[in-house]
Amino acid sequence: MANLNRETKVSNLIIAGIGGQGINSLAKVLANALLESGYHCQFTVHKGGAQSLGCVFAEIRIGHKKLAILGQGIPQGQLDFLIALEPWEALRHIRLANPDTIAWVEEKPQALFVERSNERPIESPQNQLSALPVSMHWRSYQDEAKEKFGTHKMANYLAGKDCLMALKKDKISIEPKLFDKLFYSTIKKAVVL
Amino acid sequence: MSEKKANKWGGVLSKDDSSTKKPQFGDGNDAIAWAAQDSGVDYVSHYPGSPVNRVLDVLSAEKSPDYLINHALNEHIAALATLGASLCGARSLLVMKHVGLNIAADPLNYSAVTKIKRGMVVVVGTDPGARSSTGEEDVHWYAPQFNLPLLEPVSVQNVYDLVKQAFVFSEETQMPVLLFVPGRIAYQSSLIDRNVERRVAERFQFHKDPENLINVGARAVRNHRGHILRLQSFQAKTSLSHPQFNKEASFGVVTRGASHAICCEVIESLGLQDKVALLNIQLTHPLNIQPFIDFAQHKSKIVIIEDQDGFLETMIKREAFGKVGCELHGKDTFPVWGELDDAQIRDFFTQEFNCEQEISPKITVDCPERPGSFCEGCPHRSSFYGIDGALEVLTEPEAETRTKAETLEKTLAKTEPPRKGQKSRGVYFSGIIGGDIGCSSLPPHRTDWLLCMNAGVGISQGIAQLVPQQPLISTGGEGSFFHGGIVSLQSAIENNINLTHLIFDNRSVAMTGHQDSPTSSGKTDMRKLLEAIGVNHIFEVNAFKSSEVSEAIQTAQQIQGVKVIWVRGDCALQPNAEALRRFKERKLFIHNDRCNGCSLCYDKLQCPAIVRKENKNKQLVIDLQRCRRCTACLDVCPNHAIEVDDPNG
């Protein structure tokens, strides 16, 4: 493949989770923070019909220069960063990863409900992810958010902070203060809390 | 309301001024809404549906809008209302999802002969890959059926530009213009450059026009002819086709819609810019073939890469028949099902050009699908618990039948063991649950079918007439009921069908973003409406009391004729003041000393707020962070192990 050089390289990030965790809101905050920091980006949020508890993920594509026309999906093997608020949802997108991909993943799974009717035994997502040749960072976003902010709903804030850290690897820098400002002004629940 | 606006806007149409706004970050839904606003739209009608469900949120959020909004109860009404507005000289916008076009098809078939007086744009959200729909129906074929122009954007900016362009084309041709936005562009976000047209609208007026509006007999044929001639004239002079990369290359690719961006990225990343010529076509119907014929010169092979059935391929082959000499491929190379993705297109180019690729190690994991689920506090959860309970009682077989069934079960079990929790294969005594579109169908295994709007009350009628011995419950939300369910139910009454229908009234069209329904607006009296269409047996029950639902079904099943069980319980995500109070003040507990571990609340009710402790005993507890205090679990626990602490009762 003709690799893109640093100037034209696109950094690809997926934020994944389930409905109700604030994936869409976090993607919007990050996108605005990137734009205000002088980068270019496009993102696509994928969600099904469920209002909550269904799969949700945002594909964010970031460039130092104005993005050429890019497909809406991240190509196979070109996922640079994966931030997941739920380990099954990390597993769902890990197929796009390569050996340099870095992942930050919540360690506590949320019920799939097929588990409860127990149609077939499935290896835990933690075990499956740990066995892969991908740099994994296990996090306790939900518990940490509950401890720090009194609610697990702020887990997306902590995931956002990890996104900022992750993007530094590709020399994409967002001021934490800018992220905080945008997060608290965009996400009403954060203000209420 | 319209009168007031017409007076306020009295004036003469002019487009003498325009201004450019600072680029704004938005998704495809924003782009549609902003383009309509910036085009000076006067009237908007819609029926909510993903992936274009947010368009009306954006338009409704405008504090002092210059347009009227009609929240129609189905797409048929929305299309007719929009047509009416355009006949009065208003620029109008109609928004729906792809399957809605089936419902709107009747009026849209006739829309062009009316020679509308101002632009009418029909935005349709399509769903290749069925991400947010029960099917990936390809609605492109409606364009040649309606004989209307069809525009297909490739990006969010292009959505904005083409909506504006569509108004211009519509006014030029005096017919509505279709614009299809696939889900992945509708939910994609990027910067959008906006350009506001400053328009002063004409005074809206309906001019009698029997030549075009009384479409019968000889007039119908003459108007049809006029329509086709206008379309042909437009086709001859209009093409939105854009060549890219090396025009002289012998290999050509033609794209439309979302496949364009993927092709561009793949071609560039594989370094094939010099070896490939690409032609993107935005006006796919009527197709002006000349740009394609020019593009096809010196080509040895052209591949049309598009999602779904191969509409563009068909149009190209029809129009270019006998005019080009190269190989033409399309759906012999790419599938008609699913959404084309980077991997499929990359594989194609890699093989075609024998490219070397850096291949990452293939990662294989076992990740089950996460099917939809009811939210915590959703009234449908306990309603379905009640339905299951009722059907268990109603399908309890006589001793002889049970013996036969059990024998058969044992025989089948030798070849295919039943899944855990599966009591019966339904050989003798299963009940039937008719499912409908909406939040009530989110866990896809709760009903026996999930197909289209009003399939619950509709399909059930045929089954009820043919297999009366099998207990049957048809279901549907109040959104579906007002969409077309009223007529379906009335039809059952007129045909003396023995049917028990549940209307899940959560006072919200929840799945598509919590639009109001007639029961939330308070303008419709459901009981009076049901009585008026001839429903003699109406059971009003509390959705959060599964036992009430179950008892009502069992009673209703003993009565002949159409019975309606009106299951009332507000959507958990649209809490009223009482629900908010409950959430703040109530606490629910599981007394582990009373819990005998039957796990009905966990396994069968499947409330996400009831979780197992990660300790040795795996005790069940209520996660109060997730619990919405609906108290549905209280009704489920046979041991009274769940208690509610409410200081205010």
CSV table of C-alpha atoms in Angstrom, one decimal, chain A residues 1-4 12 17-19 24 27-28 31-32 35 40-55 57 59 61 66 68-78 86-89 91-92 94-99 108-123 128-129 132-134 142 146 150-153, chain B residues 25 27 50 53-54 131-132 154-155 183-185 187-191 193 244 258-262 264-265 268-271 339 341-343 346 356-358 360-376 381 419-421 439 442 445 510-514 573 601-603 605-612 614 623 625-626 628:
chain,number,residue,atom,x,y,z
A,1,MET,CA,0.0,0.0,0.0
A,2,ALA,CA,1.2,3.5,-0.7
A,3,ASN,CA,1.5,4.8,2.9
A,4,LEU,CA,0.4,8.3,3.5
A,12,ASN,CA,-8.3,7.0,12.9
A,17,GLY,CA,-19.9,1.7,23.8
A,18,ILE,CA,-23.6,1.2,24.2
A,19,GLY,CA,-26.5,3.6,24.0
A,24,ASN,CA,-22.3,10.6,20.3
A,27,ALA,CA,-17.5,12.4,19.6
A,28,LYS,CA,-19.1,15.8,19.0
A,31,ALA,CA,-14.6,16.9,16.9
A,32,ASN,CA,-15.2,20.5,18.0
A,35,LEU,CA,-11.4,21.9,14.9
A,40,HIS,CA,-9.4,18.7,10.4
A,41,CYS,CA,-11.8,15.9,11.1
A,42,GLN,CA,-14.9,14.1,10.1
A,43,PHE,CA,-16.8,11.6,12.2
A,44,THR,CA,-19.6,9.2,11.7
A,45,VAL,CA,-21.8,7.9,14.5
A,46,HIS,CA,-23.3,4.5,14.0
A,47,LYS,CA,-26.2,3.4,16.1
A,48,GLY,CA,-29.2,1.2,15.7
A,49,GLY,CA,-32.8,1.7,16.6
A,50,ALA,CA,-32.3,1.3,20.3
A,51,GLN,CA,-32.6,4.4,22.4
A,52,SER,CA,-30.3,2.9,25.0
A,53,LEU,CA,-28.3,-0.3,25.5
A,54,GLY,CA,-27.7,-0.9,21.8
A,55,CYS,CA,-24.3,-0.7,20.1
A,57,PHE,CA,-19.7,3.8,17.9
A,59,GLU,CA,-15.5,6.7,13.8
A,61,ARG,CA,-10.9,10.6,11.2
A,66,LYS,CA,-7.6,19.4,5.1
A,68,ALA,CA,-9.3,14.7,1.1
A,69,ILE,CA,-12.5,12.8,0.4
A,70,LEU,CA,-12.5,9.9,2.9
A,71,GLY,CA,-14.8,7.0,3.1
A,72,GLN,CA,-17.1,6.9,6.0
A,73,GLY,CA,-15.6,3.7,7.5
A,74,ILE,CA,-12.1,3.1,8.8
A,75,PRO,CA,-10.3,0.6,6.5
A,76,GLN,CA,-9.2,-2.7,7.8
A,77,GLY,CA,-5.9,-2.5,9.7
A,78,GLN,CA,-5.9,1.3,9.8
A,86,GLU,CA,-17.6,-1.5,27.2
A,87,PRO,CA,-15.3,-4.6,26.4
A,88,TRP,CA,-17.7,-6.4,24.1
A,89,GLU,CA,-17.9,-3.2,22.0
A,91,LEU,CA,-14.1,-6.6,20.7
A,92,ARG,CA,-16.5,-5.7,18.0
A,94,ILE,CA,-10.8,-4.7,17.2
A,95,ARG,CA,-10.8,-6.5,13.8
A,96,LEU,CA,-9.8,-3.1,12.3
A,97,ALA,CA,-6.7,-2.9,14.4
A,98,ASN,CA,-3.0,-3.5,13.5
A,99,PRO,CA,-0.1,-4.3,15.8
A,108,LYS,CA,-16.5,-4.3,33.2
A,109,PRO,CA,-18.9,-5.7,30.6
A,110,GLN,CA,-22.5,-4.7,30.2
A,111,ALA,CA,-25.1,-7.5,29.7
A,112,LEU,CA,-25.6,-8.6,26.1
A,113,PHE,CA,-28.9,-10.3,27.2
A,114,VAL,CA,-28.1,-13.2,24.9
A,115,GLU,CA,-25.9,-14.2,27.9
A,116,ARG,CA,-29.0,-14.3,30.1
A,117,SER,CA,-30.8,-16.7,27.8
A,118,ASN,CA,-27.4,-18.4,27.5
A,119,GLU,CA,-27.7,-19.6,23.9
A,120,ARG,CA,-24.0,-20.6,23.7
A,121,PRO,CA,-20.9,-20.3,25.7
A,122,ILE,CA,-18.8,-17.3,24.7
A,123,GLU,CA,-15.2,-16.6,25.9
A,128,GLN,CA,-10.2,-12.5,24.0
A,129,LEU,CA,-8.9,-8.9,23.9
A,132,LEU,CA,-4.5,-10.2,20.8
A,133,PRO,CA,-1.3,-8.5,19.7
A,134,VAL,CA,-2.7,-5.1,20.4
A,142,GLN,CA,-17.6,3.4,35.2
A,146,LYS,CA,-18.9,6.9,40.1
A,150,GLY,CA,-20.9,10.3,41.9
A,151,THR,CA,-22.3,8.8,38.7
A,152,HIS,CA,-21.1,6.3,36.2
A,153,LYS,CA,-22.6,8.6,33.5
B,25,PHE,CA,-19.8,21.5,12.0
B,27,ASP,CA,-24.0,16.0,10.2
B,50,SER,CA,-33.9,7.0,11.0
B,53,ASN,CA,-34.9,11.5,12.2
B,54,ARG,CA,-33.0,14.6,13.3
B,131,ARG,CA,-28.5,-0.4,10.4
B,132,SER,CA,-31.6,1.2,11.7
B,154,VAL,CA,-21.6,11.9,-1.7
B,155,SER,CA,-20.7,13.9,1.4
B,183,GLY,CA,-27.4,6.4,6.7
B,184,ARG,CA,-23.6,6.7,6.7
B,185,ILE,CA,-23.8,10.2,5.2
B,187,TYR,CA,-24.9,10.4,10.5
B,188,GLN,CA,-21.5,11.7,9.2
B,189,SER,CA,-20.3,15.0,10.5
B,190,SER,CA,-17.9,17.5,9.0
B,191,LEU,CA,-17.6,21.2,8.3
B,193,ASP,CA,-20.1,25.9,4.2
B,244,GLN,CA,-11.7,12.5,-11.5
B,258,ALA,CA,-21.7,6.8,-0.4
B,259,SER,CA,-19.5,4.5,-2.5
B,260,HIS,CA,-17.8,7.5,-4.1
B,261,ALA,CA,-15.8,8.5,-1.1
B,262,ILE,CA,-14.7,4.9,-0.4
B,264,CYS,CA,-11.6,7.8,-3.9
B,265,GLU,CA,-9.8,6.8,-0.6
B,268,GLU,CA,-5.5,7.1,-3.6
B,269,SER,CA,-4.2,4.8,-0.9
B,270,LEU,CA,-3.3,2.2,-3.5
B,271,GLY,CA,-1.7,4.8,-5.7
B,339,GLU,CA,-23.5,-1.9,2.5
B,341,ASP,CA,-17.4,-1.2,2.6
B,342,ASP,CA,-13.7,-0.3,2.2
B,343,ALA,CA,-12.6,-4.0,2.4
B,346,ARG,CA,-10.1,-2.5,-1.7
B,356,GLU,CA,0.8,-5.1,-3.3
B,357,GLN,CA,-0.8,-4.4,0.1
B,358,GLU,CA,0.6,-4.1,3.5
B,360,SER,CA,-2.2,-6.5,8.9
B,361,PRO,CA,-2.6,-9.8,10.7
B,362,LYS,CA,-6.2,-10.8,10.4
B,363,ILE,CA,-7.9,-10.6,13.8
B,364,THR,CA,-10.5,-13.2,14.5
B,365,VAL,CA,-12.7,-12.8,17.6
B,366,ASP,CA,-16.0,-14.3,18.8
B,367,CYS,CA,-18.2,-11.3,19.4
B,368,PRO,CA,-22.0,-11.9,19.5
B,369,GLU,CA,-24.4,-9.5,18.1
B,370,ARG,CA,-25.8,-7.1,20.7
B,371,PRO,CA,-29.5,-7.2,20.0
B,372,GLY,CA,-31.7,-4.3,20.9
B,373,SER,CA,-33.0,-4.2,24.4
B,374,PHE,CA,-35.6,-2.3,26.4
B,375,CYS,CA,-34.2,0.6,28.4
B,376,GLU,CA,-34.4,0.4,32.2
B,381,ARG,CA,-40.5,-4.9,29.3
B,419,ARG,CA,-31.8,-23.9,24.1
B,420,LYS,CA,-31.6,-23.2,27.8
B,421,GLY,CA,-34.9,-21.6,28.9
B,439,CYS,CA,-39.4,0.3,20.5
B,442,LEU,CA,-36.2,-3.8,20.2
B,445,HIS,CA,-36.9,-12.4,20.0
B,510,ALA,CA,-39.8,6.9,21.0
B,511,MET,CA,-37.6,4.9,18.7
B,512,THR,CA,-37.1,7.8,16.2
B,513,GLY,CA,-36.4,10.4,18.8
B,514,HIS,CA,-39.4,10.9,21.0
B,573,LEU,CA,-36.7,8.4,28.6
B,601,CYS,CA,-36.5,-10.8,37.5
B,602,TYR,CA,-33.0,-11.3,36.0
B,603,ASP,CA,-33.5,-14.0,33.4
B,605,LEU,CA,-37.9,-9.8,33.0
B,606,GLN,CA,-34.3,-9.0,32.0
B,607,CYS,CA,-34.2,-5.7,33.7
B,608,PRO,CA,-30.7,-4.2,33.1
B,609,ALA,CA,-30.8,-2.6,36.6
B,610,ILE,CA,-31.0,-6.0,38.3
B,611,VAL,CA,-27.5,-7.4,38.4
B,612,ARG,CA,-25.6,-10.2,40.0
B,614,GLU,CA,-19.6,-10.4,41.9
B,623,ASP,CA,-28.3,-1.1,40.7
B,625,GLN,CA,-27.8,4.1,39.3
B,626,ARG,CA,-29.6,2.3,36.5
B,628,ARG,CA,-35.8,4.0,37.0
